[in-house]
Amino acid sequence: MLALEGLHVLVTGGSRGIGAAACRRFAGAGAVVLVHYRDRHDVAESLLAELRAVHDAPHLGHAADLADPAQVGALFDRVEREWGRLDCLVNNAGVWEPDALARFDVDVYRRTMDVNVLGPFLAVARALPLLRLSQRASIVNVTSTAGQRGEADHSPYAASKGALISATKSWAVELAPGIRVNSVAPGWVDTDMTAGPLRHDPAARARIESQIPLRRVASADDIAAPIVFLASELARHITGEILNVNGGSVLCG
Ligand code: NDP
C-alpha cells in the first residue's frame, strides 16, 4: 500500500468508473479527495460516504460541467477556500461518443473536444497557483490508446486524447521542476462508458478479450493503481510519461 497521508487530490469525473476507483485508492492510502462530477449528485454522495468510512478526512464533492469555464473556475475557488492548496490534479473526466466521418456530427465533435481537451486545459490553468503551493505537486491525465493509434468511427475522441497526450508532454516541460505531469493511457476498461460492448454484448466482449494478449478487459481499479503510482513519491523522477495500461493489446510508446 502506498502512503499518501495528507495528499490533497482532485479527481475530475471522480464519481464513477476509473475516477471512482482512483478516489477509493487515494482515500485508502490516506489522501484527502475532492470527487468532481457533472450532475449525478446521488452517485457522488454515496461514494463520498464510502470514502469517509475508509478514511475520515475533509473529502469534498463538487459538481461542474468541465466545458464551462465559469463552472471550472468555481470548482477551483472551492479548493482554494477549503484546502488552500492542491497536491494532485487527476484529469479523468471524459466522453466517448461515436462520430463516423460519413455522418459527421459537429455537435459530437465540439462536445468531445470541450470535455476531453478544453476541460483539462481550463483545470490545469486554474489549478497552477494552488499546485505551486505544494511540495509534491503532480498532474495525471487519463488519455487512451486511441490517442496514439487512432480509433475508427471515433476519430474526434481519438483526436481529443491525442491532444491531451501532446499537452501532457508540453506541460511536463513547462511546469518542471515543481510539478510533474504524466498520463495513464488505458485500453478497454469495464465501466459505464463501455457498457454497450462489454456488458450488453457477450459476443463483442469475447472478441475484444481474444484480441488482448492478457485475455482480460481491465477493471477500473486496474487503471486506478497506476494513476495513484504516478501521483506518489515512487514516481518522483517520472514526468512526461504516457503509461499504457492495456493488457498488451497496443504496444506503443
Ligand atoms: P464513465 O463514463 O464511467 O465516467 C465518466 C465520468 O466523467 C463521470 O464521473 C461523469 O460525471 C464525468 N463527466 C462526463 N462528462 C462530464 C462533463 N461534461 N463535465 C464534468 N464531468 C463529466 O467513464 P470512464 O471511467 O470509463 O472513463 C474515465 C476516463 O478514462 C475518460 O477520460 C475516458 O475517455 C478514459 N478511458 C476510458 C476507457 C474505457 O474503456 N472505459 C478506455 C480509455 C480511456 P457524472 O457521473 O456526473 O455523469
JSON list of N, CA, C and O in Angstrom, two decimals, residues 72 76 89 91 118-131 139 141 164 171 175 179 181:
[
{"chain": "A", "resi": 72, "resn": "VAL", "atom": "N", "xyz": [-15.71, 25.66, -14.01]},
{"chain": "A", "resi": 72, "resn": "VAL", "atom": "CA", "xyz": [-14.37, 25.17, -13.65]},
{"chain": "A", "resi": 72, "resn": "VAL", "atom": "C", "xyz": [-13.72, 26.15, -12.67]},
{"chain": "A", "resi": 72, "resn": "VAL", "atom": "O", "xyz": [-13.11, 25.75, -11.67]},
{"chain": "A", "resi": 76, "resn": "PHE", "atom": "N", "xyz": [-12.34, 25.35, -8.64]},
{"chain": "A", "resi": 76, "resn": "PHE", "atom": "CA", "xyz": [-11.03, 25.59, -8.01]},
{"chain": "A", "resi": 76, "resn": "PHE", "atom": "C", "xyz": [-11.10, 26.69, -6.95]},
{"chain": "A", "resi": 76, "resn": "PHE", "atom": "O", "xyz": [-10.30, 26.69, -6.01]},
{"chain": "A", "resi": 89, "resn": "LEU", "atom": "N", "xyz": [-3.79, 16.86, -9.30]},
{"chain": "A", "resi": 89, "resn": "LEU", "atom": "CA", "xyz": [-4.99, 17.00, -10.13]},
{"chain": "A", "resi": 89, "resn": "LEU", "atom": "C", "xyz": [-5.02, 15.81, -11.09]},
{"chain": "A", "resi": 89, "resn": "LEU", "atom": "O", "xyz": [-4.06, 15.59, -11.83]},
{"chain": "A", "resi": 91, "resn": "ASN", "atom": "N", "xyz": [-6.93, 14.61, -14.23]},
{"chain": "A", "resi": 91, "resn": "ASN", "atom": "CA", "xyz": [-7.87, 14.97, -15.30]},
{"chain": "A", "resi": 91, "resn": "ASN", "atom": "C", "xyz": [-8.39, 13.68, -15.90]},
{"chain": "A", "resi": 91, "resn": "ASN", "atom": "O", "xyz": [-7.79, 13.13, -16.84]},
{"chain": "A", "resi": 118, "resn": "LEU", "atom": "N", "xyz": [-10.61, 20.91, -23.76]},
{"chain": "A", "resi": 118, "resn": "LEU", "atom": "CA", "xyz": [-10.74, 22.23, -23.12]},
{"chain": "A", "resi": 118, "resn": "LEU", "atom": "C", "xyz": [-10.85, 22.09, -21.60]},
{"chain": "A", "resi": 118, "resn": "LEU", "atom": "O", "xyz": [-10.22, 22.86, -20.85]},
{"chain": "A", "resi": 119, "resn": "GLY", "atom": "N", "xyz": [-11.61, 21.10, -21.14]},
{"chain": "A", "resi": 119, "resn": "GLY", "atom": "CA", "xyz": [-11.78, 20.89, -19.69]},
{"chain": "A", "resi": 119, "resn": "GLY", "atom": "C", "xyz": [-10.43, 20.76, -18.98]},
{"chain": "A", "resi": 119, "resn": "GLY", "atom": "O", "xyz": [-10.14, 21.52, -18.04]},
{"chain": "A", "resi": 120, "resn": "PRO", "atom": "N", "xyz": [-9.56, 19.82, -19.39]},
{"chain": "A", "resi": 120, "resn": "PRO", "atom": "CA", "xyz": [-8.24, 19.72, -18.74]},
{"chain": "A", "resi": 120, "resn": "PRO", "atom": "C", "xyz": [-7.41, 20.99, -18.86]},
{"chain": "A", "resi": 120, "resn": "PRO", "atom": "O", "xyz": [-6.72, 21.37, -17.91]},
{"chain": "A", "resi": 121, "resn": "PHE", "atom": "N", "xyz": [-7.47, 21.68, -20.01]},
{"chain": "A", "resi": 121, "resn": "PHE", "atom": "CA", "xyz": [-6.71, 22.93, -20.13]},
{"chain": "A", "resi": 121, "resn": "PHE", "atom": "C", "xyz": [-7.20, 23.94, -19.09]},
{"chain": "A", "resi": 121, "resn": "PHE", "atom": "O", "xyz": [-6.39, 24.58, -18.39]},
{"chain": "A", "resi": 122, "resn": "LEU", "atom": "N", "xyz": [-8.52, 24.11, -19.00]},
{"chain": "A", "resi": 122, "resn": "LEU", "atom": "CA", "xyz": [-9.07, 25.07, -18.03]},
{"chain": "A", "resi": 122, "resn": "LEU", "atom": "C", "xyz": [-8.68, 24.67, -16.61]},
{"chain": "A", "resi": 122, "resn": "LEU", "atom": "O", "xyz": [-8.30, 25.52, -15.79]},
{"chain": "A", "resi": 123, "resn": "ALA", "atom": "N", "xyz": [-8.77, 23.36, -16.34]},
{"chain": "A", "resi": 123, "resn": "ALA", "atom": "CA", "xyz": [-8.49, 22.88, -14.98]},
{"chain": "A", "resi": 123, "resn": "ALA", "atom": "C", "xyz": [-7.03, 23.11, -14.62]},
{"chain": "A", "resi": 123, "resn": "ALA", "atom": "O", "xyz": [-6.71, 23.62, -13.53]},
{"chain": "A", "resi": 124, "resn": "VAL", "atom": "N", "xyz": [-6.12, 22.75, -15.52]},
{"chain": "A", "resi": 124, "resn": "VAL", "atom": "CA", "xyz": [-4.69, 22.91, -15.21]},
{"chain": "A", "resi": 124, "resn": "VAL", "atom": "C", "xyz": [-4.36, 24.40, -15.04]},
{"chain": "A", "resi": 124, "resn": "VAL", "atom": "O", "xyz": [-3.65, 24.78, -14.09]},
{"chain": "A", "resi": 125, "resn": "ALA", "atom": "N", "xyz": [-4.88, 25.23, -15.94]},
{"chain": "A", "resi": 125, "resn": "ALA", "atom": "CA", "xyz": [-4.56, 26.66, -15.84]},
{"chain": "A", "resi": 125, "resn": "ALA", "atom": "C", "xyz": [-5.01, 27.23, -14.49]},
{"chain": "A", "resi": 125, "resn": "ALA", "atom": "O", "xyz": [-4.27, 27.97, -13.84]},
{"chain": "A", "resi": 126, "resn": "ARG", "atom": "N", "xyz": [-6.21, 26.84, -14.06]},
{"chain": "A", "resi": 126, "resn": "ARG", "atom": "CA", "xyz": [-6.74, 27.39, -12.80]},
{"chain": "A", "resi": 126, "resn": "ARG", "atom": "C", "xyz": [-6.10, 26.73, -11.58]},
{"chain": "A", "resi": 126, "resn": "ARG", "atom": "O", "xyz": [-6.01, 27.35, -10.51]},
{"chain": "A", "resi": 127, "resn": "ALA", "atom": "N", "xyz": [-5.63, 25.47, -11.76]},
{"chain": "A", "resi": 127, "resn": "ALA", "atom": "CA", "xyz": [-5.02, 24.76, -10.62]},
{"chain": "A", "resi": 127, "resn": "ALA", "atom": "C", "xyz": [-3.59, 25.22, -10.34]},
{"chain": "A", "resi": 127, "resn": "ALA", "atom": "O", "xyz": [-3.08, 25.02, -9.23]},
{"chain": "A", "resi": 128, "resn": "LEU", "atom": "N", "xyz": [-2.93, 25.82, -11.33]},
{"chain": "A", "resi": 128, "resn": "LEU", "atom": "CA", "xyz": [-1.50, 26.11, -11.20]},
{"chain": "A", "resi": 128, "resn": "LEU", "atom": "C", "xyz": [-1.11, 26.83, -9.91]},
{"chain": "A", "resi": 128, "resn": "LEU", "atom": "O", "xyz": [-0.20, 26.38, -9.20]},
{"chain": "A", "resi": 129, "resn": "PRO", "atom": "N", "xyz": [-1.77, 27.97, -9.57]},
{"chain": "A", "resi": 129, "resn": "PRO", "atom": "CA", "xyz": [-1.33, 28.65, -8.34]},
{"chain": "A", "resi": 129, "resn": "PRO", "atom": "C", "xyz": [-1.50, 27.77, -7.10]},
{"chain": "A", "resi": 129, "resn": "PRO", "atom": "O", "xyz": [-0.71, 27.88, -6.16]},
{"chain": "A", "resi": 130, "resn": "LEU", "atom": "N", "xyz": [-2.48, 26.88, -7.12]},
{"chain": "A", "resi": 130, "resn": "LEU", "atom": "CA", "xyz": [-2.70, 26.00, -5.96]},
{"chain": "A", "resi": 130, "resn": "LEU", "atom": "C", "xyz": [-1.67, 24.87, -5.93]},
{"chain": "A", "resi": 130, "resn": "LEU", "atom": "O", "xyz": [-1.18, 24.48, -4.87]},
{"chain": "A", "resi": 131, "resn": "LEU", "atom": "N", "xyz": [-1.31, 24.34, -7.10]},
{"chain": "A", "resi": 131, "resn": "LEU", "atom": "CA", "xyz": [-0.30, 23.29, -7.18]},
{"chain": "A", "resi": 131, "resn": "LEU", "atom": "C", "xyz": [1.07, 23.84, -6.80]},
{"chain": "A", "resi": 131, "resn": "LEU", "atom": "O", "xyz": [1.91, 23.14, -6.22]},
{"chain": "A", "resi": 139, "resn": "ILE", "atom": "N", "xyz": [0.29, 16.20, -11.81]},
{"chain": "A", "resi": 139, "resn": "ILE", "atom": "CA", "xyz": [-0.93, 16.13, -12.62]},
{"chain": "A", "resi": 139, "resn": "ILE", "atom": "C", "xyz": [-0.91, 14.78, -13.32]},
{"chain": "A", "resi": 139, "resn": "ILE", "atom": "O", "xyz": [0.13, 14.36, -13.83]},
{"chain": "A", "resi": 141, "resn": "ASN", "atom": "N", "xyz": [-3.07, 12.87, -16.33]},
{"chain": "A", "resi": 141, "resn": "ASN", "atom": "CA", "xyz": [-4.12, 12.95, -17.34]},
{"chain": "A", "resi": 141, "resn": "ASN", "atom": "C", "xyz": [-4.52, 11.55, -17.79]},
{"chain": "A", "resi": 141, "resn": "ASN", "atom": "O", "xyz": [-3.64, 10.74, -18.11]},
{"chain": "A", "resi": 164, "resn": "LEU", "atom": "N", "xyz": [-4.52, 15.53, -25.69]},
{"chain": "A", "resi": 164, "resn": "LEU", "atom": "CA", "xyz": [-4.18, 15.52, -24.26]},
{"chain": "A", "resi": 164, "resn": "LEU", "atom": "C", "xyz": [-2.81, 14.86, -24.02]},
{"chain": "A", "resi": 164, "resn": "LEU", "atom": "O", "xyz": [-2.09, 15.24, -23.09]},
{"chain": "A", "resi": 171, "resn": "TRP", "atom": "N", "xyz": [3.22, 20.20, -21.01]},
{"chain": "A", "resi": 171, "resn": "TRP", "atom": "CA", "xyz": [3.11, 20.70, -19.62]},
{"chain": "A", "resi": 171, "resn": "TRP", "atom": "C", "xyz": [4.24, 20.14, -18.75]},
{"chain": "A", "resi": 171, "resn": "TRP", "atom": "O", "xyz": [4.71, 20.81, -17.83]},
{"chain": "A", "resi": 175, "resn": "LEU", "atom": "N", "xyz": [6.06, 23.00, -16.79]},
{"chain": "A", "resi": 175, "resn": "LEU", "atom": "CA", "xyz": [5.78, 23.14, -15.35]},
{"chain": "A", "resi": 175, "resn": "LEU", "atom": "C", "xyz": [6.88, 22.56, -14.47]},
{"chain": "A", "resi": 175, "resn": "LEU", "atom": "O", "xyz": [6.80, 22.63, -13.24]},
{"chain": "A", "resi": 179, "resn": "ILE", "atom": "N", "xyz": [6.25, 20.78, -10.78]},
{"chain": "A", "resi": 179, "resn": "ILE", "atom": "CA", "xyz": [5.03, 19.97, -10.96]},
{"chain": "A", "resi": 179, "resn": "ILE", "atom": "C", "xyz": [5.31, 18.88, -11.99]},
{"chain": "A", "resi": 179, "resn": "ILE", "atom": "O", "xyz": [5.68, 19.17, -13.13]},
{"chain": "A", "resi": 181, "resn": "VAL", "atom": "N", "xyz": [4.06, 15.98, -14.57]},
{"chain": "A", "resi": 181, "resn": "VAL", "atom": "CA", "xyz": [2.84, 15.78, -15.37]},
{"chain": "A", "resi": 181, "resn": "VAL", "atom": "C", "xyz": [2.96, 14.49, -16.15]},
{"chain": "A", "resi": 181, "resn": "VAL", "atom": "O", "xyz": [3.91, 14.31, -16.94]}
]
